[in-house]
């Protein structure tokens, strides 16, 4: 028997322990939990979570972060509150998405591949590698929007420019955006999303089109990976495998191909 319930604060250690059983697969989800966000390491604004719980307090493969507070009833939860995202290994997330959508078409549906690295790539930091400065947030935000347009065909500024800018500024202030600067401008950027004792996940890699093909992405990703692995046992990322230039960069740095994923936005 299972039901969908709001995850109470008392449930958070159990949920984090459950996610930690598969740290490579679940790093993205770990970033949503309050126990990680309370130390400034998580990914999104505060929200009550929901998950499907089986008997014996074990969770099903369908955690659905984040949604609004929910009553402790599966039917009421589905009727009153829809998850804002379903993400996980492809087969499980696809099944959960079908259940949560109840016949509706999702707004977005992606099939990225998970990659992982545990050994620092060789080499030294290239010239101009550093964290983004607070004064650079406008350029960082512009590049972040262009990356999403290229990667998933959606401009985050069209949905909410204010939210997009706020998220970028928070990442920059927290020192979670790394850049390469050359000749007075940013030529590469990437973000550290989830940062947790089981690992970290990076994303948002971007090089302006006119500067591609010069090895900047490989230099920047390798330097970021070395920096992050100092304090974490692994780094993971998601990449659309149709984006072969990006895949080639990550493989060249040393990332290993892992599970296929599904990300669904209802």
Short mmCIF file of C-alpha atoms in Angstrom, two decimals:
data_model
loop_
_atom_site.label_atom_id
_atom_site.label_comp_id
_atom_site.label_asym_id
_atom_site.label_seq_id
_atom_site.Cartn_x
_atom_site.Cartn_y
_atom_site.Cartn_z
CA UNK A 1 0.00 0.00 0.00
CA UNK A 2 1.24 3.51 -0.73
CA UNK A 3 0.01 7.06 -0.50
CA UNK A 4 1.27 10.48 -1.48
CA UNK A 5 1.90 12.68 1.53
CA UNK A 6 3.59 15.92 2.47
CA UNK A 7 7.06 15.19 3.79
CA UNK A 8 7.26 16.51 7.33
CA UNK A 9 10.45 17.84 8.90
CA UNK A 10 10.66 14.63 10.92
CA UNK A 11 10.71 12.67 7.64
CA UNK A 12 13.62 14.56 6.11
CA UNK A 13 16.45 12.42 7.59
CA UNK A 14 14.74 9.27 6.31
CA UNK A 15 14.29 10.76 2.84
CA UNK A 16 17.86 11.98 2.67
CA UNK A 17 19.10 8.57 3.85
CA UNK A 18 16.99 6.92 1.15
CA UNK A 19 18.39 9.18 -1.56
CA UNK A 20 21.92 8.60 -0.25
CA UNK A 21 21.59 4.87 -0.98
CA UNK A 22 22.13 5.73 -4.64
CA UNK A 23 24.25 8.89 -4.41
CA UNK A 24 25.20 9.02 -8.09
CA UNK A 25 21.63 8.72 -9.33
CA UNK A 26 20.03 10.94 -6.70
CA UNK A 27 22.37 13.92 -6.41
CA UNK A 28 19.98 16.14 -8.35
CA UNK A 29 17.11 15.29 -5.98
CA UNK A 30 19.27 15.67 -2.87
CA UNK A 31 19.67 19.34 -3.74
CA UNK A 32 15.96 19.98 -3.17
CA UNK A 33 15.81 18.84 0.43
CA UNK A 34 15.73 21.38 3.26
CA UNK A 35 18.49 19.61 5.16
CA UNK A 36 20.91 20.50 2.35
CA UNK A 37 19.45 23.90 1.52
CA UNK A 38 19.56 25.13 5.11
CA UNK A 39 23.36 25.28 4.85
CA UNK A 40 23.24 27.15 1.56
CA UNK A 41 24.13 24.08 -0.49
CA UNK A 42 20.88 23.22 -2.17
CA UNK A 43 19.19 24.17 -5.37
CA UNK A 44 15.84 25.95 -5.09
CA UNK A 45 13.64 28.15 -2.94
CA UNK A 46 12.06 26.63 0.14
CA UNK A 47 8.99 24.47 -0.40
CA UNK A 48 7.24 21.59 1.30
CA UNK A 49 8.01 18.32 -0.48
CA UNK A 50 5.84 15.41 -1.43
CA UNK A 51 6.77 11.80 -1.94
CA UNK A 52 5.05 8.47 -2.32
CA UNK A 53 5.58 6.43 0.78
CA UNK A 54 5.18 2.67 0.96
CA UNK A 55 4.46 0.70 4.10
CA UNK A 56 7.39 0.53 6.56
CA UNK A 57 8.13 4.18 5.75
CA UNK A 58 10.12 3.31 2.65
CA UNK A 59 9.79 5.62 -0.35
CA UNK A 60 8.81 4.51 -3.80
CA UNK A 61 10.88 5.52 -6.85
CA UNK A 62 8.61 8.54 -7.30
CA UNK A 63 9.78 11.46 -5.16
CA UNK A 64 8.35 14.58 -6.79
CA UNK A 65 10.05 17.75 -5.53
CA UNK A 66 8.92 20.41 -4.97
CA UNK A 67 5.18 21.01 -4.58
CA UNK A 68 3.01 23.07 -2.28
CA UNK A 69 1.91 21.75 1.13
CA UNK A 70 -0.33 18.73 0.69
CA UNK A 71 -2.90 16.92 2.80
CA UNK A 72 -1.96 13.40 3.81
CA UNK A 73 -4.07 11.76 1.11
CA UNK A 74 -3.06 10.53 -2.34
CA UNK A 75 -6.35 11.46 -3.99
CA UNK A 76 -6.47 14.90 -2.42
CA UNK A 77 -2.84 15.53 -3.30
CA UNK A 78 -3.31 14.68 -6.97
CA UNK A 79 -6.53 16.69 -7.16
CA UNK A 80 -5.28 19.84 -5.43
CA UNK A 81 -1.54 20.04 -6.06
CA UNK A 82 0.51 19.06 -9.06
CA UNK A 83 4.26 18.42 -8.87
CA UNK A 84 6.40 21.06 -10.53
CA UNK A 85 8.92 18.46 -11.68
CA UNK A 86 9.45 14.71 -12.00
CA UNK A 87 13.06 13.62 -12.43
CA UNK A 88 14.95 10.37 -12.14
CA UNK A 89 16.08 7.26 -14.00
CA UNK A 90 14.27 7.18 -17.31
CA UNK A 91 11.87 4.26 -16.87
CA UNK A 92 10.82 5.13 -13.34
CA UNK A 93 10.44 8.84 -14.01
CA UNK A 94 8.41 8.13 -17.14
CA UNK A 95 6.01 5.95 -15.15
CA UNK A 96 5.74 8.55 -12.39
CA UNK A 97 5.18 11.28 -14.95
CA UNK A 98 2.32 9.40 -16.54
CA UNK A 99 0.72 8.94 -13.14
CA UNK A 100 1.13 12.57 -12.14
CA UNK A 101 0.00 14.02 -15.48
CA UNK A 102 -3.21 11.98 -15.57
CA UNK A 103 -3.41 12.07 -19.37
CA UNK A 104 -2.23 15.66 -19.84
CA UNK A 105 0.73 16.52 -22.03
CA UNK A 106 3.83 17.80 -20.19
CA UNK A 107 5.09 21.31 -20.82
CA UNK A 108 8.64 19.99 -21.10
CA UNK A 109 10.11 16.53 -21.42
CA UNK A 110 13.83 15.80 -21.62
CA UNK A 111 15.91 12.65 -21.80
CA UNK A 112 19.42 13.54 -20.62
CA UNK A 113 22.19 11.12 -19.70
CA UNK A 114 23.94 11.13 -16.33
CA UNK A 115 27.75 11.35 -16.31
CA UNK A 116 30.09 10.98 -13.31
CA UNK A 117 33.74 11.60 -12.42
CA UNK A 118 35.60 10.66 -9.22
CA UNK A 119 39.26 11.33 -10.11
CA UNK A 120 40.47 14.89 -10.72
CA UNK A 121 41.45 15.49 -14.35
CA UNK A 122 45.14 16.22 -14.84
CA UNK A 123 46.43 19.72 -15.46
CA UNK A 124 46.46 23.13 -13.85
CA UNK A 125 43.89 25.91 -13.80
CA UNK A 126 44.00 27.86 -17.07
CA UNK A 127 44.54 31.64 -17.13
CA UNK A 128 41.41 33.54 -16.15
CA UNK A 129 39.72 30.71 -14.23
CA UNK A 130 37.86 31.98 -11.16
CA UNK A 131 34.44 32.41 -9.58
CA UNK A 132 32.21 35.02 -11.19
CA UNK A 133 32.29 38.45 -9.58
CA UNK A 134 29.00 39.94 -8.26
CA UNK A 135 29.38 42.80 -10.74
CA UNK A 136 29.27 40.30 -13.63
CA UNK A 137 25.85 38.87 -12.85
CA UNK A 138 24.14 40.60 -15.82
CA UNK A 139 26.44 38.93 -18.34
CA UNK A 140 26.22 35.62 -16.47
CA UNK A 141 22.42 35.83 -16.53
CA UNK A 142 22.41 36.56 -20.25
CA UNK A 143 24.64 33.57 -20.97
CA UNK A 144 22.56 31.34 -18.67
CA UNK A 145 19.42 32.23 -20.60
CA UNK A 146 21.12 31.58 -23.95
CA UNK A 147 22.27 28.18 -22.70
CA UNK A 148 18.71 27.14 -21.83
CA UNK A 149 17.40 28.38 -25.17
CA UNK A 150 19.99 26.30 -27.01
CA UNK A 151 19.66 23.25 -24.78
CA UNK A 152 15.91 22.95 -24.23
CA UNK A 153 14.37 25.62 -26.44
CA UNK A 154 12.99 27.67 -23.55
CA UNK A 155 13.95 31.19 -22.54
CA UNK A 156 13.72 31.35 -18.72
CA UNK A 157 13.34 35.14 -18.93
CA UNK A 158 10.07 34.70 -20.83
CA UNK A 159 8.61 32.76 -17.92
CA UNK A 160 9.95 35.10 -15.24
CA UNK A 161 12.89 37.41 -15.86
CA UNK A 162 12.83 38.46 -12.20
CA UNK A 163 13.15 34.87 -10.97
CA UNK A 164 15.86 34.05 -13.48
CA UNK A 165 17.91 37.08 -12.45
CA UNK A 166 17.44 36.34 -8.75
CA UNK A 167 18.61 32.74 -9.14
CA UNK A 168 21.69 33.83 -11.09
CA UNK A 169 22.56 36.52 -8.54
CA UNK A 170 22.21 34.06 -5.66
CA UNK A 171 24.54 31.57 -7.37
CA UNK A 172 27.12 34.25 -8.08
CA UNK A 173 27.00 35.57 -4.50
CA UNK A 174 27.44 32.03 -3.18
CA UNK A 175 30.51 31.45 -5.35
CA UNK A 176 28.80 28.65 -7.30
CA UNK A 177 29.41 30.05 -10.81
CA UNK A 178 32.86 29.49 -12.29
CA UNK A 179 34.10 31.37 -15.34
CA UNK A 180 37.03 31.80 -17.67
CA UNK A 181 37.73 35.44 -18.42
CA UNK A 182 39.88 36.49 -21.32
CA UNK A 183 40.49 39.97 -22.71
CA UNK A 184 38.10 41.51 -20.20
CA UNK A 185 35.11 39.28 -20.87
CA UNK A 186 33.63 35.94 -19.84
CA UNK A 187 34.36 33.23 -22.43
CA UNK A 188 33.08 30.23 -20.42
CA UNK A 189 30.80 29.64 -17.46
CA UNK A 190 29.41 26.71 -15.49
CA UNK A 191 27.43 26.39 -12.24
CA UNK A 192 27.71 24.11 -9.24
CA UNK A 193 24.15 23.11 -8.42
CA UNK A 194 23.81 20.49 -5.71
CA UNK A 195 26.68 20.41 -3.20
CA UNK A 196 26.34 17.62 -0.68
CA UNK A 197 28.52 15.24 1.32
CA UNK A 198 27.77 12.49 -1.23
CA UNK A 199 28.89 14.64 -4.17
CA UNK A 200 28.22 17.70 -6.29
CA UNK A 201 26.51 18.28 -9.61
CA UNK A 202 27.47 20.88 -12.21
CA UNK A 203 25.45 22.29 -15.09
CA UNK A 204 24.78 25.30 -17.26
CA UNK A 205 27.99 24.99 -19.27
CA UNK A 206 28.18 27.78 -21.85
CA UNK A 207 30.68 29.20 -24.33
CA UNK A 208 29.60 32.00 -26.71
CA UNK A 209 29.16 30.57 -30.26
CA UNK A 210 31.90 32.73 -31.79
CA UNK A 211 34.45 31.29 -29.35
CA UNK A 212 33.61 27.60 -29.66
CA UNK A 213 36.08 25.09 -31.00
CA UNK A 214 39.01 26.58 -29.08
CA UNK A 215 39.04 24.18 -26.13
CA UNK A 216 37.58 26.69 -23.68
CA UNK A 217 34.81 24.36 -22.46
CA UNK A 218 37.26 21.53 -21.82
CA UNK A 219 39.61 23.87 -19.92
CA UNK A 220 36.79 25.34 -17.85
CA UNK A 221 35.03 22.06 -17.07
CA UNK A 222 38.31 20.38 -16.11
CA UNK A 223 39.30 23.25 -13.80
CA UNK A 224 35.86 23.36 -12.19
CA UNK A 225 35.87 19.61 -11.69
CA UNK A 226 39.29 19.70 -10.02
CA UNK A 227 38.13 22.50 -7.73
CA UNK A 228 34.90 20.74 -6.74
CA UNK A 229 36.53 17.33 -6.19
CA UNK A 230 38.72 18.84 -3.47
CA UNK A 231 35.70 18.76 -1.15
CA UNK A 232 33.44 16.13 -2.74
CA UNK A 233 33.83 12.42 -3.55
CA UNK A 234 32.30 12.76 -7.00
CA UNK A 235 30.92 15.23 -9.53
CA UNK A 236 27.99 14.45 -11.79
CA UNK A 237 26.20 16.22 -14.61
CA UNK A 238 23.32 15.71 -17.02
CA UNK A 239 23.79 16.20 -20.74
CA UNK A 240 21.59 15.83 -23.80
CA UNK A 241 23.41 13.15 -25.77
CA UNK A 242 22.24 14.72 -29.01
CA UNK A 243 24.61 17.57 -28.10
CA UNK A 244 27.67 15.68 -29.30
CA UNK A 245 30.16 18.57 -28.85
CA UNK A 246 29.20 18.78 -25.16
CA UNK A 247 29.44 15.00 -24.74
CA UNK A 248 32.90 15.02 -26.31
CA UNK A 249 34.03 17.71 -23.86
CA UNK A 250 32.87 15.80 -20.79
CA UNK A 251 34.32 12.50 -21.98
CA UNK A 252 37.63 14.20 -22.78
CA UNK A 253 37.74 15.60 -19.23
CA UNK A 254 37.18 12.11 -17.82
CA UNK A 255 33.45 11.86 -17.10
CA UNK A 256 31.96 8.37 -17.34
CA UNK A 257 28.59 7.56 -18.92
CA UNK A 258 25.95 6.45 -16.41
CA UNK A 259 22.15 6.12 -16.30
CA UNK A 260 19.66 7.53 -18.81
CA UNK A 261 17.37 10.06 -17.12
CA UNK A 262 13.97 11.61 -17.70
CA UNK A 263 12.96 15.10 -16.58
CA UNK A 264 9.32 16.06 -16.92
CA UNK A 265 7.75 19.43 -16.19
CA UNK A 266 3.94 19.06 -16.04
#
